[in-house]
Coordinates of C-alpha atoms in Angstrom, one line a residue:
X1 CA 19.0 2.0 -0.3
X2 CA 15.4 2.5 -1.3
X3 CA 12.9 1.5 1.2
X4 CA 9.5 -0.1 0.1
X5 CA 6.7 -2.3 0.7
X6 CA 6.1 -5.1 -1.6
X7 CA 2.4 -5.6 -1.5
X8 CA 1.2 -7.9 -4.2
X9 CA 4.7 -8.5 -5.2
X10 CA 5.1 -10.5 -2.0
X11 CA 2.4 -12.7 -3.0
X12 CA 3.9 -13.3 -6.4
X13 CA 7.4 -14.0 -4.7
X14 CA 5.8 -16.4 -2.5
X15 CA 4.1 -18.1 -5.5
X16 CA 7.6 -18.4 -7.2
X17 CA 9.1 -19.9 -4.0
X18 CA 6.1 -22.6 -3.6
X19 CA 7.3 -23.8 -7.0
X20 CA 10.3 -26.1 -6.9
X21 CA 13.2 -23.8 -6.7
X22 CA 14.4 -22.0 -9.9
X23 CA 16.9 -19.8 -11.5
X24 CA 16.3 -17.4 -14.3
X25 CA 18.6 -15.2 -16.4
X26 CA 18.3 -13.1 -19.3
X27 CA 19.9 -10.2 -21.0
X28 CA 18.8 -7.4 -23.3
X29 CA 16.9 -4.3 -23.0
X30 CA 15.0 -4.2 -19.8
X31 CA 11.5 -5.1 -21.8
X32 CA 13.3 -8.0 -23.6
X33 CA 15.2 -9.2 -20.8
X34 CA 12.2 -9.5 -18.6
X35 CA 10.0 -11.1 -21.5
X36 CA 13.0 -13.7 -21.8
X37 CA 12.8 -14.8 -18.2
X38 CA 9.5 -16.6 -19.2
X39 CA 6.7 -17.5 -16.9
X40 CA 6.9 -15.5 -13.7
X41 CA 4.0 -13.8 -12.1
X42 CA 3.0 -10.4 -13.6
X43 CA 3.4 -8.4 -10.4
X44 CA 7.0 -9.7 -10.2
X45 CA 7.7 -9.3 -13.9
X46 CA 6.4 -5.6 -13.8
X47 CA 8.6 -4.9 -10.8
X48 CA 11.7 -6.4 -12.4
X49 CA 11.2 -4.4 -15.6
X50 CA 10.6 -1.1 -13.6
X51 CA 14.0 -1.7 -11.6
X52 CA 15.9 -2.7 -14.8
X53 CA 14.9 0.2 -16.7
X54 CA 15.8 2.6 -13.7
X55 CA 19.1 1.0 -13.4
X56 CA 19.7 1.1 -17.2
X57 CA 18.8 4.9 -17.3
X58 CA 21.0 5.7 -14.3
X59 CA 24.0 3.8 -15.8
X60 CA 23.1 5.1 -19.3
X61 CA 23.1 1.8 -20.9
X62 CA 20.6 0.3 -23.3
X63 CA 20.8 -3.4 -21.9
X64 CA 21.2 -5.2 -18.6
X65 CA 21.3 -8.7 -17.3
X66 CA 18.8 -9.9 -15.0
X67 CA 19.3 -12.8 -12.7
X68 CA 16.3 -14.1 -10.4
X69 CA 17.0 -17.2 -8.3
X70 CA 15.7 -19.1 -5.4
X71 CA 18.7 -19.3 -2.8
X72 CA 18.9 -21.8 -0.1
X73 CA 22.5 -22.5 0.3
X74 CA 25.4 -20.6 2.0
X75 CA 26.5 -19.3 -1.4
X76 CA 28.4 -15.9 -0.9
X77 CA 28.6 -16.1 2.7
X78 CA 32.0 -14.2 2.9
X79 CA 31.9 -10.4 3.1
X80 CA 33.1 -9.2 -0.3
X81 CA 32.9 -6.5 -2.9
X82 CA 31.7 -7.4 -6.5
X83 CA 33.7 -6.9 -9.6
X84 CA 31.3 -4.7 -11.3
X85 CA 30.5 -1.0 -11.5
X86 CA 27.0 -1.0 -10.0
X87 CA 24.8 -3.8 -9.2
X88 CA 21.1 -3.7 -8.1
X89 CA 20.0 -6.2 -5.5
X90 CA 16.7 -7.0 -3.9
X91 CA 15.3 -9.5 -1.9
X92 CA 11.5 -10.4 -2.7
X93 CA 11.3 -13.1 -0.2
X94 CA 13.4 -14.3 2.9
X95 CA 16.2 -12.6 4.6
X96 CA 17.6 -9.6 2.7
X97 CA 21.4 -9.0 1.7
X98 CA 23.7 -8.3 4.7
X99 CA 25.6 -5.1 4.2
X100 CA 28.7 -3.8 5.9
X101 CA 28.3 0.0 6.7
X102 CA 30.8 2.4 5.1
X103 CA 34.2 2.5 7.2
X104 CA 33.3 -0.5 9.5
X105 CA 35.7 -3.1 10.5
X106 CA 35.1 -6.1 8.4
X107 CA 33.4 -8.3 11.1
X108 CA 30.2 -10.3 10.6
X109 CA 28.9 -8.6 13.9
X110 CA 29.0 -5.2 12.1
X111 CA 26.6 -6.4 9.3
X112 CA 23.2 -4.8 8.8
X113 CA 20.5 -6.6 6.9
X114 CA 18.6 -5.1 4.3
X115 CA 14.8 -5.5 4.9
X116 CA 13.0 -7.6 2.4
X117 CA 11.7 -5.6 -0.7
X118 CA 14.3 -2.8 -0.2
X119 CA 16.4 -2.1 -3.2
X120 CA 20.2 -1.5 -2.9
X121 CA 22.6 -0.1 -5.4
X122 CA 25.9 -1.7 -4.6
X123 CA 29.1 0.0 -6.0
X124 CA 31.5 -2.6 -7.1
X125 CA 35.4 -2.5 -7.3
X126 CA 35.0 -0.9 -10.7
X127 CA 32.7 1.9 -10.1
X128 CA 35.5 4.6 -10.3
X129 CA 38.2 6.0 -8.7
X130 CA 37.4 7.7 -5.3
X131 CA 34.4 5.4 -4.6
X132 CA 34.6 2.8 -1.9
X133 CA 33.3 -0.6 -3.1
X134 CA 30.1 -1.7 -1.1
X135 CA 31.1 -4.8 1.1
X136 CA 28.1 -7.3 1.7
X137 CA 27.0 -11.0 1.7
X138 CA 24.4 -13.4 1.3
X139 CA 22.8 -14.4 4.6
X140 CA 23.9 -18.0 5.3
X141 CA 20.8 -19.6 4.3
X142 CA 22.2 -23.2 4.8
X143 CA 22.7 -22.5 8.3
X144 CA 19.4 -20.7 8.9
X145 CA 17.3 -23.1 7.0
X146 CA 14.7 -21.7 4.4
X147 CA 14.9 -19.9 1.1
X148 CA 15.1 -16.3 -0.5
X149 CA 14.0 -15.0 -3.8
X150 CA 16.9 -12.7 -4.9
X151 CA 17.0 -10.4 -8.0
X152 CA 20.3 -9.1 -9.1
X153 CA 20.5 -6.6 -12.2
X154 CA 24.1 -6.0 -13.8
X155 CA 25.1 -3.7 -16.4
X156 CA 26.2 -5.6 -19.5
X157 CA 29.9 -4.9 -19.1
X158 CA 30.0 -6.6 -15.9
X159 CA 27.4 -9.3 -16.1
X160 CA 28.8 -12.7 -15.1
X161 CA 27.5 -16.1 -14.2
X162 CA 27.5 -17.1 -10.8
X163 CA 27.9 -13.6 -9.2
X164 CA 26.8 -13.4 -5.5
X165 CA 23.9 -11.5 -4.0

C-alpha cells in the first residue's frame, strides 16, 4: 500500500463523478492506453499514466489494461482474491477497497478500508508459488448509497472484462 494525498486529482475525480456515471477501458502502452481513455481531466490522466508506467516497469511488461469506472452498486461485495498476477487498485473518490489483513479469518468484521487515494498492489492467485493472494472486496455501495471512482490496472496476460475492484 502506498499512502498519498490526492490534491488536484481529487477535484478531477469530483468532476468525473458529477457527470452521468462512466466506464472507461483501454489497453496498450501506458501512454497509449491513457490516450485511448478519451476525455478525462488532465490531472486524472497524468496520475493514471504515472501509475500505469510504474506497474508496467515493476512487472516488466510493455502494455497494461486500464479500467476507470464509477461504481454505485454492490458489485464484488464478496471477499475474494483475483485471478491475476498483480493488480493495481486505487479509489479516487468515495470509500476505498476493503482489504483482509494477511492470515486473518475471512470475516467482514476483519476488513480494513484503504483510504481514498491510497494505491494498493494486490497479489492475485497467479502471482506465483509461495505468495498468498490478497483477499479484498469492494465496499457495498448499493447498501451505503453514493458512488466511488475506481482505477484498476492489470498486466496484459490477466486483463479481463468485469473484474472486481
